[in-house]
XYZ file of C-alpha atoms in Angstrom:
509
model
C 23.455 -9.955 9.265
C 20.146 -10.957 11.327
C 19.055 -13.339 8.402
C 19.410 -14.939 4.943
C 15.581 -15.214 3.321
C 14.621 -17.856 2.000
C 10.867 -17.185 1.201
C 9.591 -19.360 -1.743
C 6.242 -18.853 -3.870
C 3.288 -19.582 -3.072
C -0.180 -20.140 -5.326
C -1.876 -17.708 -2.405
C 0.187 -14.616 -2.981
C -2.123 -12.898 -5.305
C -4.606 -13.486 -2.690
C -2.568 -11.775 -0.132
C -1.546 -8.889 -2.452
C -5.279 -8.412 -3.779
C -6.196 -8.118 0.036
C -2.961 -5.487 0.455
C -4.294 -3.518 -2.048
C -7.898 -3.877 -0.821
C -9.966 -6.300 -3.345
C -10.105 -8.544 -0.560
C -12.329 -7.976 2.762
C -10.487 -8.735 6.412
C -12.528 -12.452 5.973
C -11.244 -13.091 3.650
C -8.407 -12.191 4.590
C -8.951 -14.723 8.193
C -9.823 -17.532 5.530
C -6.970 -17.459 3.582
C -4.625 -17.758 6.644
C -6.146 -20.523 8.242
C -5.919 -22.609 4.952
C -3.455 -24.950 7.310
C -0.519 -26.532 6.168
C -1.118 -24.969 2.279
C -0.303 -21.782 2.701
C 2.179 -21.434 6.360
C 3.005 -24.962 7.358
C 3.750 -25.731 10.947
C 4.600 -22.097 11.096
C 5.855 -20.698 14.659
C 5.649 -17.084 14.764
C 9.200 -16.869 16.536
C 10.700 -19.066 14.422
C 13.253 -17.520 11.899
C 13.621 -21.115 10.250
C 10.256 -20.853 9.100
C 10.582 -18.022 6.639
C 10.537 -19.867 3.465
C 6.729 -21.010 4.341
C 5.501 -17.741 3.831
C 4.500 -16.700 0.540
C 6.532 -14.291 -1.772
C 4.775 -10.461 -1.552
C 6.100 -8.697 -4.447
C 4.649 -5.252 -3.595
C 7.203 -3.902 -5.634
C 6.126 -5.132 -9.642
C 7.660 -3.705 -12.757
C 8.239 -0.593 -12.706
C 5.445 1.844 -14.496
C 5.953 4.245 -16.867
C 6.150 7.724 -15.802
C 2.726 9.474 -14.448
C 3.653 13.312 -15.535
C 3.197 14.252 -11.803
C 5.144 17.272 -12.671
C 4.355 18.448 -16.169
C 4.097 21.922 -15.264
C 8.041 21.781 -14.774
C 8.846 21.327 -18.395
C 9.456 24.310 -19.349
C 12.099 24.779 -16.754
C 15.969 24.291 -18.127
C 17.614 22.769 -15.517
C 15.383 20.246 -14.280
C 16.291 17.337 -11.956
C 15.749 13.704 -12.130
C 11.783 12.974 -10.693
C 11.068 10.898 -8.446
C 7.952 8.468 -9.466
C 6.063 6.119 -7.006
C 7.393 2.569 -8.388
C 3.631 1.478 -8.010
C 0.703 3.742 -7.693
C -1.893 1.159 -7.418
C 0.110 -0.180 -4.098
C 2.105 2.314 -1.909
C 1.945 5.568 -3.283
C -1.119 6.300 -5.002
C -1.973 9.670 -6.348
C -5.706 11.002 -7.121
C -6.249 11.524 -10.953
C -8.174 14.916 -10.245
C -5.820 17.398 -9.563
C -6.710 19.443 -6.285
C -5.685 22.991 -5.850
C -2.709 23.878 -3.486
C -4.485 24.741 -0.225
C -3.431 28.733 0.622
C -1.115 28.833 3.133
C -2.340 29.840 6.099
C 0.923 30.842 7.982
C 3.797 32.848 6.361
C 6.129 33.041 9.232
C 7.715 30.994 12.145
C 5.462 28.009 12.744
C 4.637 28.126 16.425
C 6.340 26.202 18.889
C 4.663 25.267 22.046
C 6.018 27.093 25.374
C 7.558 25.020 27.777
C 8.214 27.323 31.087
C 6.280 26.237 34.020
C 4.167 28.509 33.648
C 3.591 28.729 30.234
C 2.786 24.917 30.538
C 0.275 25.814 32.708
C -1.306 28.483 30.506
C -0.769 25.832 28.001
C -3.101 23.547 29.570
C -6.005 25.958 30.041
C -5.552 26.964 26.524
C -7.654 23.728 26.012
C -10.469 25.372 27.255
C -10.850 27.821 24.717
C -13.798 30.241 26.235
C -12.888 32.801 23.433
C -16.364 32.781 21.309
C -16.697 28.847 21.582
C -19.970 27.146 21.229
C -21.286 25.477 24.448
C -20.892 22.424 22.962
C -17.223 22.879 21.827
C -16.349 24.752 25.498
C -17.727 21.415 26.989
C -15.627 18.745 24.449
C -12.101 21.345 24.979
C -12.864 21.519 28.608
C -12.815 17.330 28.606
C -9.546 17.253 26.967
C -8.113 19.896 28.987
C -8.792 17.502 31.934
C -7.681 14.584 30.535
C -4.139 16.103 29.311
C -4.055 17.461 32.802
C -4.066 13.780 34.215
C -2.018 12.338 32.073
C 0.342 14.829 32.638
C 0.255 13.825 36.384
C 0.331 10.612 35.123
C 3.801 11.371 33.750
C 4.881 13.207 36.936
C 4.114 10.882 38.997
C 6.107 8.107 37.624
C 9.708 10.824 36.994
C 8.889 11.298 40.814
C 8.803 7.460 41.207
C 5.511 7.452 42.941
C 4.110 4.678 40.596
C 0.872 3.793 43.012
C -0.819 6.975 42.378
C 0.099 6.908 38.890
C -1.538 3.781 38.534
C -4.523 4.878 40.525
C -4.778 7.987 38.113
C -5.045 5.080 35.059
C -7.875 3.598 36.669
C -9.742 6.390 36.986
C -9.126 7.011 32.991
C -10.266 3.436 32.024
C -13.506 4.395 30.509
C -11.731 5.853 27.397
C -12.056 3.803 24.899
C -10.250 4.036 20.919
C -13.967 4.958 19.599
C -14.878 8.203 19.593
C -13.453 12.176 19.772
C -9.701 12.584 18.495
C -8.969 13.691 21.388
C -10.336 10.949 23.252
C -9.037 8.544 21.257
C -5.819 9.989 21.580
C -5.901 9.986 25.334
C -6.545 6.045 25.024
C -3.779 5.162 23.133
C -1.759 7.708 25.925
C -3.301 6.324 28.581
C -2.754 2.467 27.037
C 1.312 3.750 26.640
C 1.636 5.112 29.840
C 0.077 2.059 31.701
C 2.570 -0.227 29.850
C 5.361 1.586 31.298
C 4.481 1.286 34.899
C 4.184 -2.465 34.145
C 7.641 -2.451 32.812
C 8.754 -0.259 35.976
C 7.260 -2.790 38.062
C 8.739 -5.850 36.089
C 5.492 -7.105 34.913
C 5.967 -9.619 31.630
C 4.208 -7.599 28.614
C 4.773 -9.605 25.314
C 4.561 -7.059 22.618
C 6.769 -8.790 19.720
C 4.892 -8.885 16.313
C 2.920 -11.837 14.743
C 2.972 -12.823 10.907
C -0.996 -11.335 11.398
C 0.510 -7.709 12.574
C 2.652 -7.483 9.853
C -0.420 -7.930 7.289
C -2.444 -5.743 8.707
C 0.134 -3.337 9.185
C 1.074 -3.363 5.450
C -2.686 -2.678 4.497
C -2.959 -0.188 7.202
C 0.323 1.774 5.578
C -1.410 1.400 2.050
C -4.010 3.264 3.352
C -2.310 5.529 4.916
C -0.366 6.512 2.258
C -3.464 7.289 -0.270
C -5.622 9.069 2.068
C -2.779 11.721 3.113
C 0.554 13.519 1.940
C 2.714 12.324 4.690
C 3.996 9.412 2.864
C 4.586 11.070 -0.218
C 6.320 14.167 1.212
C 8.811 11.958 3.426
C 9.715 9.577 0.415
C 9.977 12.362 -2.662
C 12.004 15.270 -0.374
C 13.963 12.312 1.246
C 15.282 10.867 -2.347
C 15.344 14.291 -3.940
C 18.171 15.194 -1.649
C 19.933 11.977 -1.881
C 19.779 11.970 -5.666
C 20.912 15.396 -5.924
C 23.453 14.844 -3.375
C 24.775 11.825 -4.962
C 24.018 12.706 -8.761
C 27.658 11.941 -9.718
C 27.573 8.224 -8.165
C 26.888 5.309 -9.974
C 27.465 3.280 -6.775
C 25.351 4.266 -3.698
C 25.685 2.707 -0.515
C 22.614 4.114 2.245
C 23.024 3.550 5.579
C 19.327 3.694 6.887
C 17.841 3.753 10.541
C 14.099 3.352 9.589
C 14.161 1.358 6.756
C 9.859 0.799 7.370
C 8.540 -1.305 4.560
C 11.126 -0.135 1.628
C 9.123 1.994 -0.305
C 11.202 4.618 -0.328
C 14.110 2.831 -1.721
C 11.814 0.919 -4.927
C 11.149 4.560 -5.395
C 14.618 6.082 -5.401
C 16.284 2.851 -7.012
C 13.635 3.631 -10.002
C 15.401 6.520 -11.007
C 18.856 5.688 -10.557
C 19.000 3.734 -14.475
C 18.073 7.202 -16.237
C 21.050 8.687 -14.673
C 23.453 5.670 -15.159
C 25.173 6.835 -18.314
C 25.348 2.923 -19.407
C 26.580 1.749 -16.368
C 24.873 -1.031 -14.653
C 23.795 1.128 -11.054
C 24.000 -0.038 -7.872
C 22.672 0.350 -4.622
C 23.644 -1.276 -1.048
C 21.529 0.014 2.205
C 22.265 -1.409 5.697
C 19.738 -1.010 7.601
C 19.514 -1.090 11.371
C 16.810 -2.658 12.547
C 15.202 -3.815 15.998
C 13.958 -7.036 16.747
C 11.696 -5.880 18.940
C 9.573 -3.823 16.327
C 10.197 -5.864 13.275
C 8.896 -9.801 12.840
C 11.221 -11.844 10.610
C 8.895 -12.301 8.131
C 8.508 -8.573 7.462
C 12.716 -8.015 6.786
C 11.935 -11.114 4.549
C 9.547 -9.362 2.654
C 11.143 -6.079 2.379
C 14.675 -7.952 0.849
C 12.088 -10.087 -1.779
C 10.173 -7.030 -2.860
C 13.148 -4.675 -3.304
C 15.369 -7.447 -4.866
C 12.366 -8.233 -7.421
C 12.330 -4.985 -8.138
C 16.031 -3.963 -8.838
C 15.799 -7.308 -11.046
C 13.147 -5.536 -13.086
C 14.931 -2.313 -13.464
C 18.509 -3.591 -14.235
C 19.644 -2.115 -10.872
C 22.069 -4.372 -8.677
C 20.904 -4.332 -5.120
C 22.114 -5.522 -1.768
C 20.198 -4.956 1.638
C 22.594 -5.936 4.893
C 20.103 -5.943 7.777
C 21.673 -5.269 10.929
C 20.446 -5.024 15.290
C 20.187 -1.770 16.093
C 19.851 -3.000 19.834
C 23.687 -4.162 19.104
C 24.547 0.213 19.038
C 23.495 0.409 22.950
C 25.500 -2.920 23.672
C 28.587 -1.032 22.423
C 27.907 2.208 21.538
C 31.309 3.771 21.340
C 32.805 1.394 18.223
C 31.740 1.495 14.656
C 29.389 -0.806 13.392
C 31.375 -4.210 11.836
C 29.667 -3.251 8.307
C 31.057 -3.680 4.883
C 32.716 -0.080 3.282
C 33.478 0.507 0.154
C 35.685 2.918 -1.464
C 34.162 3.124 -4.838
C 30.726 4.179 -2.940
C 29.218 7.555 -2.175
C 27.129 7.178 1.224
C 24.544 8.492 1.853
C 22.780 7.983 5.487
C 18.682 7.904 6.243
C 18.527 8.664 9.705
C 15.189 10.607 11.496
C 14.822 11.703 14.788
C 12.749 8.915 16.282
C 15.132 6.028 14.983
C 16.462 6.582 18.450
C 13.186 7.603 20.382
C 12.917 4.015 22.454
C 16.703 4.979 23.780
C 17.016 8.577 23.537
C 20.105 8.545 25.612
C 22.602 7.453 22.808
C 21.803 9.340 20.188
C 24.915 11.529 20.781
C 26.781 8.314 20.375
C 25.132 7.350 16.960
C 26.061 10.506 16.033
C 29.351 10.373 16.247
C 29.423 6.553 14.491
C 27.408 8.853 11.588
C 30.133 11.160 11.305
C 32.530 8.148 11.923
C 31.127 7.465 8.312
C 31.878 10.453 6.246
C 28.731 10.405 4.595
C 28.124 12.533 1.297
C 24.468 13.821 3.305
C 22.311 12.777 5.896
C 18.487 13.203 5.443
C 16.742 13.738 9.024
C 13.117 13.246 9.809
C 11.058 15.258 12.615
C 7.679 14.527 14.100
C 8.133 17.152 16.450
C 7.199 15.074 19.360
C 10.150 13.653 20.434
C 11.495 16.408 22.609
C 14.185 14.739 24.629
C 14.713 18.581 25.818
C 11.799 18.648 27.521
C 10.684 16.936 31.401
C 7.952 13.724 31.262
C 4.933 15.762 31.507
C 6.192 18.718 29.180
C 7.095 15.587 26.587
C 3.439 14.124 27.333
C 1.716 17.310 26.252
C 3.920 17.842 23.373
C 3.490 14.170 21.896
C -0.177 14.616 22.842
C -0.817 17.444 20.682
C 1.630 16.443 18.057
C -0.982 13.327 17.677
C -3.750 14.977 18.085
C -2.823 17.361 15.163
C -2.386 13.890 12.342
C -5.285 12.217 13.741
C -7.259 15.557 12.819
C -5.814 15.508 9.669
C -6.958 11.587 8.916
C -10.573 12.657 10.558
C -10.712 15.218 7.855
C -10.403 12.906 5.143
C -13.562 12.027 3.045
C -14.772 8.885 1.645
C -13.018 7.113 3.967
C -14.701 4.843 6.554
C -14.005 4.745 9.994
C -12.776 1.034 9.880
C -10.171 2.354 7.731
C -8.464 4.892 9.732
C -9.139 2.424 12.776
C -6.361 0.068 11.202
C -3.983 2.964 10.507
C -4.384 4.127 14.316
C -4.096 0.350 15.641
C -1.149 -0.701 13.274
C 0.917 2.479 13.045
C 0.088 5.365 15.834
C -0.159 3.419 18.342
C 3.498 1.826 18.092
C 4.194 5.204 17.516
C 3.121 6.444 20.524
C 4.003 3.839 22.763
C 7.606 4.475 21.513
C 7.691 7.900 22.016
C 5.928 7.159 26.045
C 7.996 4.086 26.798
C 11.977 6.114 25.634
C 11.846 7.392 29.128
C 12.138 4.071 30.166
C 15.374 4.209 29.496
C 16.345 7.653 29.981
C 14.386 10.174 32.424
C 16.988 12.663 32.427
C 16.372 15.797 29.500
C 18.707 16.408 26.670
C 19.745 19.232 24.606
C 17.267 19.241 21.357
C 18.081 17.359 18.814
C 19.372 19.762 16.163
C 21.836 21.391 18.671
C 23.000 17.639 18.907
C 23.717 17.783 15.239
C 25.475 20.713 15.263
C 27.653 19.814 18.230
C 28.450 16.261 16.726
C 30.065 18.471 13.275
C 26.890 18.635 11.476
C 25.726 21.458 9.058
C 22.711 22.175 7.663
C 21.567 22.222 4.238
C 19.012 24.001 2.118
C 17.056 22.054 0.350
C 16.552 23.082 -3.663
C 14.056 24.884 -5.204
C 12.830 22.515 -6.967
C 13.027 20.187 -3.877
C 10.542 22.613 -2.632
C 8.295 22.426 -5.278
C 7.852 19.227 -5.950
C 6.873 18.794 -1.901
C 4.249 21.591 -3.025
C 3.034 19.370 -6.086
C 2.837 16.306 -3.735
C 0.378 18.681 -1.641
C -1.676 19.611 -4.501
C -2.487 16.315 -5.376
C -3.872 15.074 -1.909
C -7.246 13.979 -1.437
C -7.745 16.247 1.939
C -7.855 20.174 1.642
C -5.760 22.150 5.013
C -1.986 21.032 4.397
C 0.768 22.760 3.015
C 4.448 23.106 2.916
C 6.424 25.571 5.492
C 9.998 26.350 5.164
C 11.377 26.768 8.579
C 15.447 27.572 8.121
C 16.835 25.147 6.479
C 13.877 22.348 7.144
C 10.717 21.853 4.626
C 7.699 21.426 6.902
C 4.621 19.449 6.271
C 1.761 21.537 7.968
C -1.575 20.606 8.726
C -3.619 23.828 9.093
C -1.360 25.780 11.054
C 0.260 22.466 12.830
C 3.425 20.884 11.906
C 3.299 17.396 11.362
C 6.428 16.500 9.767
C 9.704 18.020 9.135
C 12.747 17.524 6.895
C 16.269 18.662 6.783
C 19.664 17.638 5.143
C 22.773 17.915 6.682
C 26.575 17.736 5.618
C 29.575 16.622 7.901
């Protein structure tokens, strides 16, 4: 286990929580963290010892009666335990106008990018768009044709090794700046990723580990994210709807998790595991692999007090086990020394980028997975980490995968710029420097993901109908018009106009 918490109250938490949930400006914000010795005494940012200075953060509070987010289901017979948001004033807010389900606006395959040389090519000038196109807009998709096409030789230039002219190709990029078009803000935070790997190549110290500040803003930055699009809500609700249904005979869960994030999800599927119980006391376990080099102490603090205050509330015993993921690559081929239980159905929480920064052993984690026996494993896709593909075919992928959310966010109304700002700062960037810096480790391409599933013993499962529907209700009720739900196989896609943002599958040993 990385730590024991120790965090103890504090008379400035409902400060911190009213600035979480946005009653409190970012000076405020600098004021109350520079009260001195009050509020984080003597506090080293590196210091795990110094946990129990910061202030309790129960972002998950008693749990709130039910909001009727699907009362057009009661009609229907056979109906499923619901998921509910454990707090919709704090992580998973829903508007109280209704909106209407956007029309779909593709019925078949969603389109997958082409990836032959040539077609990559074709790809490329596809950015300039002279079909019909305003002079203005040929101008703007003729500037982001040429700035994919050098940071795609960017990207070639460093799987060739020739890091000089990469880095000369950076310099000539450094008037982009994180203000302006989505696709030049996008090619910043590209350009930003792509320079940090050639100082890594070259051995350059680049301190990137979190401060007690990052994980604030980060929190707000995820609260905003989560009311001003469906993405949230679609990966929680489709996530716990196939682990509830999948486990609905279990009154003792145990979740293995590989991107555990702030615990939402869990508040949320813990929440419905009493109406189920049959008068048994539930319980839920999740070991969660973390790494140290994304997540400050003081954040897995948090996330243990905020989900152990909130099993207290619900009668729900709860354990979290937080483990290094970085301890996997160290000794990939062995099981993890974690607790198992017999009297448990598990259950595992594993998407596609939990292994994006080492791409190389996922096969092995896959094998520890099925090591397991697990009753399901829930996957997560963002579509942009193609391991399959070369450096530059990965660039242009990930590019336009970004490119396609950060549309989405643009779209949003009544939301400042500030706002999405913090969400691009706090969690796209990471993002994207993840997905850049993985070939770090691993240059080489690998089959796609899902036929590494399916070689490692996995199957595929469909999700339920009413799995299905309740994604589309989650849809229906966002504040920005253009997504919708795509079934592709066995996965439920989250689309933005005719883009895929998101996808999720469930799979059986």
């Amino acid at each position: 286990m990385l730590f024991e918490s120790t965090v103890s109250p504090s008379q400035d938490q409902n400060s911190l929580l009213r600035w979480i949930a946005g009653d409190v400006d970012e000076h405020g914000l600098k004021q109350l963290l520079q009260t001195g010795p009050d509020f984080i005494p003597g506090l080293d940012p590196m210091d795990p010892g110094n946990l129990g200075y910061f202030p309790q953060n129960p972002i998950f509070t008693s749990p709130p009666e039910s909001i009727g987010l699907y009362q057009q289901l009661e009609n229907q017979e056979m109906k499923p335990q619901i998921l509910n948001p454990p707090n919709p004033n704090f992580f998973l807010p829903f508007p109280q106008e209704q909106q209407p389900l956007p029309k779909r606006l593709n019925h078949g395959q969603i389109p997958k990018l082409p990836f032959s040389d040539h077609e990559l090519f074709i790809k490329k000038q596809q950015l300039v768009g002279f079909q019909e196109q305003k002079p203005l807009m040929v101008s703007q998709q003729q500037q982001a044709a040429t700035l994919l096409d050098q940071l795609c030789k960017v990207a070639e230039m460093v799987e060739t090794g020739n890091f000089s002219h990469a880095q000369g190709i950076l310099a000539r990029l450094n008037h982009l700046s994180p203000v302006g078009k989505t696709f030049q803000r996008i090619g910043f935070y590209f350009k930003e990723a792509l320079q940090l790997l050639l100082f890594m190549y070259n051995n350059t110290p680049v301190s990137k580990n979190p401060t007690p500040f990052d994980v604030i803003f980060k929190m707000g930055a995820y609260k905003v994210f989560s009311e001003v699009s469906p993405f949230v809500q679609f990966v929680n609700f489709t996530s716990n709807q196939a682990f509830l249904e999948a486990l609905e005979d279990s009154d003792r869960i145990h979740i293995v998790d590989f991107d555990i994030g702030f615990g939402a999800q869990w508040a949320s599927f813990m929440q419905e595991l009493p109406m189920r119980s049959k008068g048994v006391v539930p319980s839920l376990r999740i070991t969660a692999f973390v790494s140290l080099s994304t997540y400050h102490p003081i954040e897995l603090s948090l996330i243990r007090e905020n989900l152990e205050q909130f099993a207290n509330g619900i009668g729900v015993n709860f354990e979290l086990e937080v483990l290094n993921f970085d301890s996997l690559d160290q000794n990939p081929y062995s099981l993890p020394m974690f607790r198992m239980n017999e009297n448990e159905a598990l259950a595992v929480n594993f998407p596609v980028w939990s292994a994006s920064y080492r791409p190389s052993i996922l096969p092995n984690l896959l094998r520890i997975v099925k090591q397991l026996r697990p009753k399901i494993v829930v996957s997560l896709d963002r579509g942009c980490d193609r391991n399959d593909l070369s450096f530059p075919q990965h660039i242009i992928n990930a590019f336009y995968s970004y490119i396609s959310l950060l549309e989405s966010l643009d779209a949003a109304v009544n939301v400042n710029s500030d706002a999405i700002n913090k969400i691009e700062r706090f969690l796209i960037v990471p993002k994207i420097e993840t997905t850049v810096l993985g070939r770090l480790h691993s240059l080489e391409k690998m089959p796609p993901w899902k036929t590494l599933f399916a070689s490692a013993g996995f199957t595929p499962l469909t999700f339920s109908n009413f799995t299905e529907t309740q994604a589309e209700c989650v849809v229906k009720r966002a504040q920005v018009r253009g997504f919708h739900i795509q079934k592709c196989h066995a996965s439920l896609v989250l689309c933005w106009q005719q883009k895929e943002l998101i996808s999720a599958s469930a799979w059986r040993c």
